Coordinates of C-alpha atoms in Angstrom, one line a residue:
M1 CA -41.9 21.5 -15.8
Q2 CA -39.3 20.8 -13.2
K3 CA -39.1 17.1 -14.0
Q4 CA -38.7 17.9 -17.7
T5 CA -35.9 20.4 -16.9
L6 CA -34.2 17.8 -14.8
R7 CA -34.5 15.2 -17.6
N8 CA -33.0 17.6 -20.1
I9 CA -30.1 18.5 -17.9
I10 CA -29.2 14.8 -17.2
E11 CA -29.6 13.8 -20.9
E12 CA -27.4 16.7 -22.0
R13 CA -24.8 15.7 -19.4
Y14 CA -24.5 12.2 -20.6
K15 CA -25.3 12.5 -24.3
K16 CA -21.7 11.7 -25.3
T17 CA -21.4 8.6 -23.1
A18 CA -23.3 6.0 -25.2
S19 CA -22.1 3.1 -23.0
R20 CA -24.0 4.6 -20.1
D21 CA -27.2 5.3 -22.0
H22 CA -29.1 2.3 -20.6
R23 CA -28.3 3.2 -17.0
V24 CA -29.1 6.9 -17.6
Q25 CA -32.5 6.0 -19.0
R26 CA -33.2 3.6 -16.1
M27 CA -32.3 6.4 -13.6
L28 CA -34.6 8.8 -15.4
A29 CA -37.4 6.3 -15.3
E30 CA -36.9 5.8 -11.6
L31 CA -36.8 9.6 -10.9
D32 CA -40.0 10.1 -13.0
E33 CA -41.7 7.5 -10.8
E34 CA -40.4 8.8 -7.5
I35 CA -40.8 12.6 -8.0
N36 CA -44.5 13.4 -8.1
T37 CA -44.8 16.6 -6.1
I38 CA -42.9 19.8 -5.3
D39 CA -41.9 18.3 -2.0
D40 CA -40.5 15.3 -3.8
M41 CA -38.4 17.6 -6.0
E42 CA -37.2 19.6 -2.9
V43 CA -36.1 16.3 -1.3
F44 CA -34.2 15.3 -4.4
I45 CA -32.5 18.7 -4.6
L46 CA -31.6 18.5 -0.8
T47 CA -30.2 15.0 -1.4
C48 CA -28.0 16.1 -4.2
E49 CA -26.7 19.3 -2.6
N50 CA -26.2 18.0 1.0
I51 CA -25.7 14.3 0.7
M52 CA -24.5 13.2 -2.8
L53 CA -22.1 16.1 -3.5
P54 CA -20.4 16.0 -0.1
L55 CA -20.3 12.2 -0.4
Q56 CA -18.6 12.4 -3.7
Q57 CA -16.1 15.0 -2.4
A58 CA -15.3 12.9 0.6
I59 CA -14.6 9.8 -1.6
S60 CA -12.4 11.9 -3.9
N61 CA -10.3 13.1 -0.9
I62 CA -9.3 9.5 -0.1
P63 CA -6.0 8.5 -1.8
S64 CA -6.6 6.4 -4.8
D65 CA -3.3 4.6 -4.5
D66 CA -1.9 3.1 -1.3
R67 CA 1.5 3.0 -3.0
E68 CA 1.5 6.7 -3.6
F69 CA 0.8 7.4 0.1
T70 CA 3.4 4.8 1.1
L71 CA 6.1 6.3 -1.1
N72 CA 5.5 9.8 0.2
I73 CA 5.8 8.7 3.8
A74 CA 8.8 6.5 3.1
K75 CA 10.6 9.2 1.3
S76 CA 10.0 11.6 4.1
Y77 CA 11.6 9.2 6.6
L78 CA 14.7 8.8 4.4
D79 CA 14.9 12.6 3.7
I80 CA 15.0 13.3 7.4
Q81 CA 16.7 10.3 9.0
G82 CA 18.9 9.2 6.1
E83 CA 20.1 5.6 6.2
E84 CA 19.2 5.4 9.9
G85 CA 15.6 5.6 8.8
L86 CA 16.0 2.4 6.6
A87 CA 14.8 0.1 9.3
T88 CA 11.7 2.2 10.0
V89 CA 10.8 2.4 6.4
I90 CA 11.2 -1.3 5.7
T91 CA 9.4 -2.3 8.9
L92 CA 6.4 0.0 8.3
W93 CA 6.3 -0.3 4.5
D94 CA 3.8 -3.1 4.4
D95 CA 1.3 -1.3 6.7
L96 CA 1.8 2.4 5.7
G97 CA -0.4 2.5 2.7
V98 CA -3.3 0.6 4.1
K99 CA -3.2 2.3 7.4
G100 CA -2.8 5.7 5.8
C101 CA -5.7 5.3 3.4
L102 CA -8.0 3.9 6.1
T103 CA -7.1 6.8 8.3
A104 CA -8.1 9.2 5.4
E105 CA -11.3 7.3 5.0
R106 CA -12.2 7.6 8.6
T107 CA -11.4 11.3 8.6
E108 CA -13.6 11.9 5.6
I109 CA -16.6 9.9 6.9
V110 CA -16.4 11.7 10.3
R111 CA -16.3 15.1 8.6
A112 CA -19.1 14.5 6.1
F113 CA -21.2 12.6 8.7
T114 CA -20.9 15.4 11.2
T115 CA -21.8 18.1 8.7
L116 CA -24.9 16.2 7.5
R117 CA -26.0 15.5 11.1
V118 CA -25.8 19.2 12.0
L119 CA -27.8 20.1 8.9
L120 CA -30.5 17.5 9.6
T121 CA -30.7 18.5 13.3
K122 CA -31.3 22.2 12.4
D123 CA -34.3 21.2 10.3
K124 CA -37.1 20.8 12.9
S125 CA -39.4 19.3 10.4
I126 CA -37.3 16.1 10.2
T127 CA -38.1 13.5 12.9
E128 CA -35.4 11.8 14.8
E129 CA -36.2 8.5 13.1
D130 CA -36.0 10.0 9.7
R131 CA -32.7 11.7 10.6
D132 CA -31.3 8.3 11.7
I133 CA -32.5 6.7 8.5
V134 CA -30.7 9.3 6.4
L135 CA -27.5 9.1 8.4
T136 CA -27.5 5.4 8.2
A137 CA -28.1 5.4 4.4
F138 CA -25.3 8.0 4.0
T139 CA -22.9 5.8 5.9
Q140 CA -23.8 2.7 3.9
E141 CA -23.3 4.5 0.6
F142 CA -20.0 6.0 1.8
E143 CA -18.8 2.5 2.7
R144 CA -19.9 1.0 -0.6
R145 CA -18.0 3.6 -2.6
A146 CA -15.0 3.5 -0.3
A147 CA -14.9 -0.3 -0.6
Q148 CA -14.9 0.0 -4.4
K149 CA -12.0 2.4 -4.3
R150 CA -10.2 0.2 -1.8
K151 CA -10.3 -2.7 -4.2
K152 CA -8.6 -0.7 -6.9
R153 CA -5.7 0.3 -4.7
A154 CA -2.5 -1.6 -4.8
G155 CA -0.6 -1.3 -1.6
G156 CA 3.2 -1.4 -1.5
S157 CA 4.3 -4.8 -0.5
L158 CA 7.6 -5.8 1.1
E159 CA 8.8 -7.0 -2.4
D160 CA 8.3 -3.4 -3.6
V161 CA 10.4 -1.8 -0.9
T162 CA 13.7 -2.9 -2.4
D163 CA 12.7 -1.1 -5.7
F164 CA 12.0 2.1 -3.7
I165 CA 15.2 2.0 -1.7
L166 CA 17.4 1.3 -4.7
G167 CA 15.7 4.0 -6.7
Y168 CA 15.9 6.5 -3.8
Y169 CA 19.7 6.0 -3.5
K170 CA 20.2 5.8 -7.3
I171 CA 21.6 2.3 -7.2
K172 CA 21.3 0.8 -10.7
R173 CA 19.6 -2.5 -10.9
A174 CA 20.9 -5.4 -12.9
E175 CA 19.2 -8.2 -14.8
A176 CA 18.7 -11.5 -12.9
P177 CA 21.1 -14.2 -14.0
S178 CA 19.4 -16.4 -16.6
H179 CA 18.3 -19.8 -15.4
F180 CA 19.5 -19.2 -11.8
Q181 CA 17.0 -20.3 -9.2
A182 CA 17.6 -19.1 -5.7
D183 CA 16.2 -21.2 -2.9
L184 CA 14.9 -18.1 -1.3
E185 CA 13.1 -15.6 -3.6
V186 CA 15.2 -12.6 -4.7
D187 CA 13.5 -9.3 -5.5
N188 CA 16.3 -7.3 -7.1
W189 CA 19.8 -7.7 -8.4
V190 CA 22.7 -5.2 -8.5
K191 CA 26.1 -5.7 -10.2
A192 CA 29.2 -5.2 -8.1
K193 CA 32.3 -3.5 -9.3
D194 CA 33.9 -6.9 -10.1
G195 CA 31.1 -7.8 -12.4
W196 CA 29.5 -10.3 -9.9
L197 CA 25.9 -10.0 -8.8
I198 CA 24.3 -9.4 -5.5
G199 CA 20.7 -10.4 -4.9
I200 CA 18.5 -8.4 -2.6
S201 CA 15.2 -9.6 -1.0
C202 CA 12.9 -8.2 1.7
K203 CA 10.8 -10.5 3.8
R204 CA 8.9 -10.6 7.1
T205 CA 10.3 -14.0 7.9
I206 CA 12.3 -16.8 6.3
R207 CA 9.6 -19.5 6.0
E208 CA 10.5 -21.1 2.8
R209 CA 11.8 -24.7 2.8
W210 CA 15.2 -23.6 3.9
K211 CA 16.1 -27.1 5.1
N212 CA 15.8 -28.3 1.5
V213 CA 18.1 -25.7 -0.1
S214 CA 20.1 -27.1 -2.9
S215 CA 22.2 -24.1 -3.9
S216 CA 25.9 -24.4 -3.3
T217 CA 28.8 -22.1 -3.6
E218 CA 29.6 -23.9 -6.9
V219 CA 26.2 -22.9 -8.3
Y220 CA 26.7 -19.3 -7.1
N221 CA 30.1 -19.2 -8.7
R222 CA 28.8 -20.5 -12.0
F223 CA 26.2 -17.7 -12.2
K224 CA 28.6 -15.2 -10.7
V225 CA 26.4 -14.6 -7.7
K226 CA 28.6 -12.9 -5.0
Y227 CA 26.0 -12.6 -2.2
I228 CA 22.3 -12.6 -1.5
F229 CA 21.3 -9.9 1.0
H230 CA 18.1 -10.7 2.9
V231 CA 16.3 -7.9 4.8
V232 CA 14.1 -9.6 7.4
T233 CA 11.7 -7.5 9.5
F234 CA 10.5 -10.2 11.9
D235 CA 13.5 -12.3 13.0
E236 CA 12.4 -14.2 16.1
D237 CA 12.1 -17.4 14.1
L238 CA 15.5 -16.9 12.5
S239 CA 17.1 -19.9 14.2
D240 CA 20.8 -20.6 14.5
D241 CA 20.4 -23.5 12.1
K242 CA 18.8 -21.2 9.4
L243 CA 21.6 -18.6 9.8
T244 CA 24.3 -21.2 9.7
L245 CA 23.0 -23.2 6.7
L246 CA 22.1 -20.2 4.6
G247 CA 25.0 -18.0 5.8
E248 CA 27.5 -20.6 4.6
Q249 CA 26.0 -20.1 1.1
R250 CA 27.0 -16.4 1.1
Q251 CA 23.6 -15.2 2.2
I252 CA 23.7 -12.3 4.6
F253 CA 20.8 -11.3 6.8
Y254 CA 20.0 -7.7 7.6
L255 CA 17.9 -7.4 10.8
P256 CA 16.3 -4.5 12.6
D257 CA 18.9 -2.4 14.4
N258 CA 17.4 -2.9 17.8
S259 CA 16.7 -6.6 17.3
R260 CA 17.4 -9.1 20.1
R261 CA 18.5 -11.7 17.5
L262 CA 20.9 -9.3 15.8
K263 CA 22.6 -8.6 19.2
Y264 CA 22.8 -12.2 20.0
A265 CA 24.1 -13.3 16.5
S266 CA 26.5 -10.4 16.3
E267 CA 28.2 -11.6 19.5
H268 CA 28.2 -15.3 18.5
V269 CA 31.4 -16.7 17.0
G270 CA 29.6 -18.9 14.6
L271 CA 26.9 -16.5 13.4
K272 CA 28.4 -13.0 13.5
N273 CA 29.5 -13.1 9.8
Y274 CA 26.0 -13.7 8.6
V275 CA 24.1 -10.8 10.2
R276 CA 24.2 -7.1 9.9
P277 CA 21.9 -4.1 11.0
I278 CA 19.4 -2.9 8.3
S279 CA 20.8 0.6 8.6
Q280 CA 24.1 -0.8 7.1
L281 CA 22.5 -2.1 3.9
I282 CA 23.1 0.9 1.7
N283 CA 26.6 1.4 2.9
D284 CA 27.5 -2.2 2.2
L285 CA 26.0 -2.0 -1.3
R286 CA 28.0 1.2 -2.0
K287 CA 31.2 -0.6 -0.9
E288 CA 30.5 -3.4 -3.4
L289 CA 29.7 -1.0 -6.2
K290 CA 32.6 1.5 -6.0

């Protein structure tokens, strides 16, 4: 009677999902094979109520999008700190989403695991070995589902941060110049008040084949490229040669405000025109746009 009732409930629940019919029937066949006594049914009910439902709730509490988490944190920084928070947002952008979601995963598994462990400990009929088996299986299933959700998330990359910053400060983006190929990849473009373009990119380091650059001021002029602004979060390998060669091609480097390289280059007669603090980026763009 109980098994038939269970079958009816499950079939009714999935009757409109024809694509899952095969899996549903396979599950029903397995349940029919495994549930043979009242005790088996009680174990099944206990599993649903105290393991599967809490597990599903725990998984649903994990952010489904790293980017959403990252955007919320980044916006909070800029709301509170203004342009002074730019360096923090850019520096943390690549890690915020992943770290935030992993922290949420850890919080949920600890909460659900603790609740289940207390429940199993209270039931004196469950041996310590059986309790360990259940807790281990619970943790394995949580990780399996969390891993599936993890794969679907698309974390905010450093290329995305320029989109976010321009959007936050309501700076209109422009189309990239046709057939123009920069030696260092450009993420976004904005149009200055004189009609010329400014390219913006964000990178951890400048690792491209910078010694093989072929762009010249003549090429920039032909495509009306005024500057290219590079935001660099790790600048220790930004050598004097890199700054000089690329800086001569109207490429400006925005470095973390507390950077040792920024301090050094800012005080160097041959480099100071090519470096600026990250917190100055928006102000510089506004000057070019007004």
